[in-house]
Amino acid sequence: GAGVSQSPSNKVTEKGKDVELRCDPISGHTALYWYRQSLGQGLEFLIYFQGNSAPDKSGLPSDRFSAERTGGSVSTLTIQRTQQEDSAVYLCASSLLFADTQYFGPGTRLTVL
Amino acid sequence: GENVEQHPSTLSVQEGDSAVIKCTYSDSASNYFPWYKQELGKGPQLIIDIRSNVGEKKDQRIAVTLNKTAKHFSLHITETQPEDSAVYFCAAIESGNTPLVFGKGTRLSVIA
């Protein structure tokens, strides 16, 4: 079946612009997670959505970052007023149940010039 | 909260040799331990996982062992092949309560 998909695969933007990154989870998965991976680094947790509960935003690095999940499916991660240090690969994952096995998408590589 | 440490950060082996990656965790309540493989330009892919009610699990050339007393778990890859070259991440979780906590990754290079 279809896995987790993310778009765009690559995004180049100028410092100060806003960007939106999209994640389509596996159909039927109730939980969705966003991570950030800087070059050669590990996975930095950003935010997760669990069913209809309020999202856990504890990993968001600043108030420039926000995310929403509409209709319990597609999620959008928005970064406002991008900075060069925001350059990284942004990974999305979903799981059937919360805190269960996570399946990752291919990521969006964000470059802020 | 949970803390996962992973060693080594880089590992080079000759083709055909075995590779072992080790992780330790801090939360004794953790009961689910997956391993992910990330190839260049791709997202991490689950390769094997183990739950705390078993001590070892095998899938062809890969195996994972778990020592709950010592709070560590390991990934073993036998008869390594060049296509095993990738970054491997371990993770730990108390299933149902918190998101996965990942180790910092091990870059494995298999030299032909």
CSV table of N, CA and C in Angstrom, one decimal, chain A residues 35-45 91, chain B residues 2-11 21-25 34-38 44 73 86-92 100-108:
chain,number,residue,atom,x,y,z
A,35,TYR,N,9.7,15.6,12.5
A,35,TYR,CA,11.0,15.6,13.0
A,35,TYR,C,11.9,16.5,12.1
A,36,ARG,N,12.9,17.0,12.6
A,36,ARG,CA,13.9,17.7,11.8
A,36,ARG,C,15.3,17.0,11.9
A,37,GLN,N,15.9,17.0,10.8
A,37,GLN,CA,17.3,16.3,10.8
A,37,GLN,C,18.2,17.2,10.1
A,38,SER,N,19.1,17.8,10.8
A,38,SER,CA,20.2,18.6,10.3
A,38,SER,C,21.2,17.7,9.6
A,39,LEU,N,22.1,18.3,8.8
A,39,LEU,CA,23.0,17.5,8.0
A,39,LEU,C,23.9,16.6,8.9
A,40,GLY,N,23.8,15.3,8.7
A,40,GLY,CA,24.6,14.4,9.4
A,40,GLY,C,24.3,14.2,10.9
A,41,GLN,N,23.1,14.7,11.2
A,41,GLN,CA,22.7,14.6,12.6
A,41,GLN,C,21.5,13.6,12.8
A,42,GLY,N,21.1,13.5,14.1
A,42,GLY,CA,20.0,12.6,14.4
A,42,GLY,C,18.7,13.2,14.2
A,43,LEU,N,17.7,12.6,14.7
A,43,LEU,CA,16.3,13.1,14.5
A,43,LEU,C,15.8,13.9,15.7
A,44,GLU,N,15.5,15.2,15.4
A,44,GLU,CA,15.0,16.1,16.4
A,44,GLU,C,13.5,16.1,16.4
A,45,PHE,N,12.8,15.7,17.5
A,45,PHE,CA,11.4,15.7,17.5
A,45,PHE,C,10.8,17.1,17.5
A,91,LEU,N,11.2,15.6,8.3
A,91,LEU,CA,10.7,14.2,8.2
A,91,LEU,C,9.3,14.1,8.9
B,2,GLU,N,12.8,9.7,28.7
B,2,GLU,CA,13.8,8.7,28.2
B,2,GLU,C,15.0,9.4,27.6
B,3,ASN,N,16.1,8.7,27.7
B,3,ASN,CA,17.3,9.2,27.0
B,3,ASN,C,18.0,8.0,26.4
B,4,VAL,N,18.3,8.0,25.1
B,4,VAL,CA,18.9,6.9,24.4
B,4,VAL,C,20.3,7.3,23.9
B,5,GLU,N,21.3,6.5,24.2
B,5,GLU,CA,22.6,6.7,23.7
B,5,GLU,C,23.0,5.6,22.8
B,6,GLN,N,23.7,5.9,21.7
B,6,GLN,CA,24.0,5.0,20.7
B,6,GLN,C,25.5,5.0,20.4
B,7,HIS,N,26.1,3.8,20.2
B,7,HIS,CA,27.5,3.7,19.9
B,7,HIS,C,27.8,2.6,19.0
B,8,PRO,N,28.8,2.7,18.1
B,8,PRO,CA,29.6,3.9,17.9
B,8,PRO,C,28.9,4.9,16.9
B,9,SER,N,29.4,6.0,16.7
B,9,SER,CA,28.8,7.0,15.8
B,9,SER,C,29.2,6.6,14.4
B,10,THR,N,30.3,6.0,14.1
B,10,THR,CA,30.7,5.6,12.8
B,10,THR,C,31.3,4.2,13.0
B,11,LEU,N,31.1,3.4,12.0
B,11,LEU,CA,31.6,2.0,12.0
B,11,LEU,C,31.9,1.5,10.6
B,21,ILE,N,26.0,-2.7,16.6
B,21,ILE,CA,25.7,-1.3,17.1
B,21,ILE,C,24.9,-1.4,18.4
B,22,LYS,N,25.3,-0.7,19.4
B,22,LYS,CA,24.8,-0.8,20.8
B,22,LYS,C,24.1,0.5,21.2
B,23,CYS,N,23.0,0.3,21.9
B,23,CYS,CA,22.2,1.4,22.5
B,23,CYS,C,21.9,1.2,23.9
B,24,THR,N,21.9,2.2,24.7
B,24,THR,CA,21.4,2.1,26.1
B,24,THR,C,20.3,3.1,26.3
B,25,TYR,N,19.4,2.8,27.2
B,25,TYR,CA,18.3,3.7,27.5
B,25,TYR,C,18.2,3.9,29.0
B,34,PRO,N,12.7,-0.2,18.4
B,34,PRO,CA,12.8,-0.4,17.0
B,34,PRO,C,14.2,0.1,16.5
B,35,TRP,N,14.6,-0.5,15.3
B,35,TRP,CA,15.8,0.0,14.6
B,35,TRP,C,15.4,0.4,13.2
B,36,TYR,N,16.0,1.6,12.8
B,36,TYR,CA,15.7,2.1,11.5
B,36,TYR,C,17.0,2.2,10.7
B,37,LYS,N,16.9,2.1,9.4
B,37,LYS,CA,18.0,2.2,8.5
B,37,LYS,C,17.6,3.4,7.6
B,38,GLN,N,18.6,4.3,7.5
B,38,GLN,CA,18.4,5.5,6.6
B,38,GLN,C,19.4,5.6,5.5
B,44,PRO,N,14.1,7.4,7.2
B,44,PRO,CA,14.4,6.1,7.9
B,44,PRO,C,13.3,5.0,7.7
B,73,PHE,N,20.3,-2.5,24.4
B,73,PHE,CA,19.9,-3.4,23.3
B,73,PHE,C,20.9,-3.2,22.1
B,86,ALA,N,24.7,2.5,5.4
B,86,ALA,CA,23.6,3.5,5.7
B,86,ALA,C,23.8,4.0,7.1
B,87,VAL,N,22.9,4.9,7.5
B,87,VAL,CA,22.9,5.3,8.9
B,87,VAL,C,21.8,4.5,9.7
B,88,TYR,N,22.1,4.0,10.8
B,88,TYR,CA,21.2,3.2,11.6
B,88,TYR,C,20.9,3.9,12.9
B,89,PHE,N,19.6,4.0,13.2
B,89,PHE,CA,19.1,4.6,14.4
B,89,PHE,C,18.4,3.6,15.3
B,90,CYS,N,18.7,3.6,16.6
B,90,CYS,CA,17.9,2.9,17.5
B,90,CYS,C,16.9,3.8,18.2
B,91,ALA,N,15.9,3.3,18.8
B,91,ALA,CA,14.9,4.1,19.5
B,91,ALA,C,14.3,3.3,20.6
B,92,ALA,N,13.7,4.0,21.6
B,92,ALA,CA,13.1,3.3,22.7
B,92,ALA,C,11.8,4.1,23.0
B,100,LEU,N,8.6,8.0,20.2
B,100,LEU,CA,9.9,7.4,20.1
B,100,LEU,C,11.0,8.4,20.5
B,101,VAL,N,12.0,7.9,21.3
B,101,VAL,CA,13.2,8.7,21.5
B,101,VAL,C,14.3,8.0,20.8
B,102,PHE,N,15.0,8.7,19.9
B,102,PHE,CA,16.0,8.2,19.0
B,102,PHE,C,17.4,8.3,19.5
B,103,GLY,N,18.3,7.4,19.2
B,103,GLY,CA,19.7,7.6,19.4
B,103,GLY,C,20.2,8.5,18.3
B,104,LYS,N,21.4,8.9,18.4
B,104,LYS,CA,22.0,9.9,17.4
B,104,LYS,C,22.4,9.3,16.1
B,105,GLY,N,22.4,8.0,16.0
B,105,GLY,CA,22.7,7.3,14.7
B,105,GLY,C,24.1,6.8,14.6
B,106,THR,N,24.2,5.7,13.8
B,106,THR,CA,25.5,5.1,13.5
B,106,THR,C,25.7,5.1,12.0
B,107,ARG,N,26.8,5.6,11.5
B,107,ARG,CA,27.0,5.6,10.1
B,107,ARG,C,27.9,4.3,9.8
B,108,LEU,N,27.2,3.3,9.2
B,108,LEU,CA,27.9,2.1,8.9
B,108,LEU,C,28.4,2.1,7.4
